[in-house]
Coordinates of C-alpha atoms in Angstrom, one line a residue:
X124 CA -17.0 33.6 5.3
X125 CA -15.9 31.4 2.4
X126 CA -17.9 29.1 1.0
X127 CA -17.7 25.3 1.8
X128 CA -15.4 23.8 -1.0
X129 CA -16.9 20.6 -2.7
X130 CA -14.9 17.6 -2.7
X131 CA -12.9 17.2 -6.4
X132 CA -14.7 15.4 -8.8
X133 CA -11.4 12.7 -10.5
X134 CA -12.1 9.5 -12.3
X135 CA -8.1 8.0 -11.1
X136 CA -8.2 9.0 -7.4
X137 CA -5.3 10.1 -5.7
X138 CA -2.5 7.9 -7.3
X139 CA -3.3 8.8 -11.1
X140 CA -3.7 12.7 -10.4
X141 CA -1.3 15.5 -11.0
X142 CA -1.3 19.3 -10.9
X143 CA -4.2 21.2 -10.2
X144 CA -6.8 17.4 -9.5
X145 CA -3.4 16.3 -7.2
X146 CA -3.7 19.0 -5.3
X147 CA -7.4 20.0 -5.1
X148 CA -7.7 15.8 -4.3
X149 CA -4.6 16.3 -1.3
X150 CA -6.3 19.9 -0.1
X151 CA -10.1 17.9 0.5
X152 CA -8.4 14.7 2.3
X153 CA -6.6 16.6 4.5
X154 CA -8.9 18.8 5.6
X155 CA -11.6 15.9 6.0
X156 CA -8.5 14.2 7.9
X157 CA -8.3 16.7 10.2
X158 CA -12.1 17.2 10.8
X159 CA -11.4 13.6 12.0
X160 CA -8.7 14.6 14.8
X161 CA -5.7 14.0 12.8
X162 CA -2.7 16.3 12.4
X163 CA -0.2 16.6 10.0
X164 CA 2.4 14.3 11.5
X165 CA -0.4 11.9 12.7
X166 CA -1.4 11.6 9.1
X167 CA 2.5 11.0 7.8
X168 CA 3.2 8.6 10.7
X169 CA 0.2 6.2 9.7
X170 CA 0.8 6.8 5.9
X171 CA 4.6 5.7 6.3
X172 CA 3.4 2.6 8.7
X173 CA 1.3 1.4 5.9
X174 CA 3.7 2.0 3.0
X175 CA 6.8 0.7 4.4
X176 CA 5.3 -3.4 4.5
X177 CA 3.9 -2.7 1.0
X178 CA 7.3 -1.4 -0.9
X179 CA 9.1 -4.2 0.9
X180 CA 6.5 -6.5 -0.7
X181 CA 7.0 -4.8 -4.0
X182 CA 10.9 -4.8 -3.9
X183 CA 10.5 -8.8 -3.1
X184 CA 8.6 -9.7 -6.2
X185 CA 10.4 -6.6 -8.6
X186 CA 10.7 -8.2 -12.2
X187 CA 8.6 -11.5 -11.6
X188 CA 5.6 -10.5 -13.8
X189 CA 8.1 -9.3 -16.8
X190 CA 9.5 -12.8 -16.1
X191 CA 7.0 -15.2 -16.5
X192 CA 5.3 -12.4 -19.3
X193 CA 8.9 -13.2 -21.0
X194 CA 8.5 -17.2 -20.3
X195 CA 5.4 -17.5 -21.9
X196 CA 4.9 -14.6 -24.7
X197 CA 7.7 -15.1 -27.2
X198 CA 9.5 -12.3 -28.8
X199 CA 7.0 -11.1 -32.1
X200 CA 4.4 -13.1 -30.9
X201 CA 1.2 -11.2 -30.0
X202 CA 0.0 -11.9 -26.8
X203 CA -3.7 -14.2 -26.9
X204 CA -6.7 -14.7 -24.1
X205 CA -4.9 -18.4 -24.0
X206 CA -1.9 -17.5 -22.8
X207 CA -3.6 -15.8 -19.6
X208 CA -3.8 -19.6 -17.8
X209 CA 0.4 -20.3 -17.7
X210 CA 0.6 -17.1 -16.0
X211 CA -1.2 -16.9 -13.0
X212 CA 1.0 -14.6 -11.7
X213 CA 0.7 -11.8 -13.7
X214 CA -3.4 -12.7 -13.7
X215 CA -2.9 -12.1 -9.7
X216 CA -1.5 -9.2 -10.1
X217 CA -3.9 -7.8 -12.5
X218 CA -6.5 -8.3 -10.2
X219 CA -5.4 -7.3 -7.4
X220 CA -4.8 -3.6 -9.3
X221 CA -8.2 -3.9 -10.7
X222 CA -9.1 -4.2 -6.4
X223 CA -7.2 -1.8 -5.4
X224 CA -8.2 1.1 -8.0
X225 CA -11.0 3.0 -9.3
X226 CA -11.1 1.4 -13.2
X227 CA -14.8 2.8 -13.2
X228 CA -16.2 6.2 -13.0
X229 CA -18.5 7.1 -10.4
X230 CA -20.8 8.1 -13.0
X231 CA -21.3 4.9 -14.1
X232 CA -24.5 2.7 -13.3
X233 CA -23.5 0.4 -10.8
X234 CA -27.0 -1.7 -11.2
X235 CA -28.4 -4.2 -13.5
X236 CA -31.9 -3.3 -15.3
X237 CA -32.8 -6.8 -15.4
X238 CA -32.2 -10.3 -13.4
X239 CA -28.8 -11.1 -14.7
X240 CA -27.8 -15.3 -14.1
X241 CA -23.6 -15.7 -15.0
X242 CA -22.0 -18.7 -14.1
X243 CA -24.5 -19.7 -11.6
X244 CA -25.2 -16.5 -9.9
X245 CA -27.8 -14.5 -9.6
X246 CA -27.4 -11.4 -10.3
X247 CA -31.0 -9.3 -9.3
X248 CA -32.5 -6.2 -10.7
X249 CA -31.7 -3.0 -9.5

């Protein structure tokens, strides 16, 4: 027998790979899909019933961020921290990336080494 293949090590996930990580990332979810039960066209059915609500989301609101970016940064200005607040829109929608994707590697310590206190919060060692 082979040996077990380890799962890809890839600091974008899925949706930022390409070439050999795309495919090395597609080869390990399948496979851990079907360990789970699901086949090919079980996995394309439930991929196409979750991506179908979300493009017809994204085709709604195509062009509203370069809109209101266009509203409030003026042509040769350079964009300032300040100008974050009359566009909450685009803020949204930077968060909501920043939710939905892996900005930090896995490597990276996910603890504090010290009680941290931020804007009220406690934040506790460890």
């Amino acid at each position: 027998g082979q040996p077990e293949e380890s799962p890809p090590v890839s600091t974008g996930g899925i949706a930022f790979s390409h070439g050999e990580s795309w495919k090395a990332i597609r080869r390990f979810t399948l496979s851990t899909l079907r360990d789970f039960g699901m086949g090919k066209k079980t996995v394309e059915a439930r991929i196409l019933d979750e991506l179908h609500p979300l493009i017809e989301y994204f085709d709604s609101h195509k062009g509203c961020v370069q809109e209101e970016i266009d509203r409030v940064i003026r042509p040769g200005q350079v964009p300032q921290v300040e100008d974050r607040k009359n566009m909450p829109y685009t803020d949204a929608v930077v968060h909501e990336i920043q939710r939905f994707t892996n900005i930090i590697p896995m490597s990276v310590s996910r603890s504090t080494s010290t009680d941290v206190h931020f804007r009220g919060y406690c934040i506790p060692k460890g």
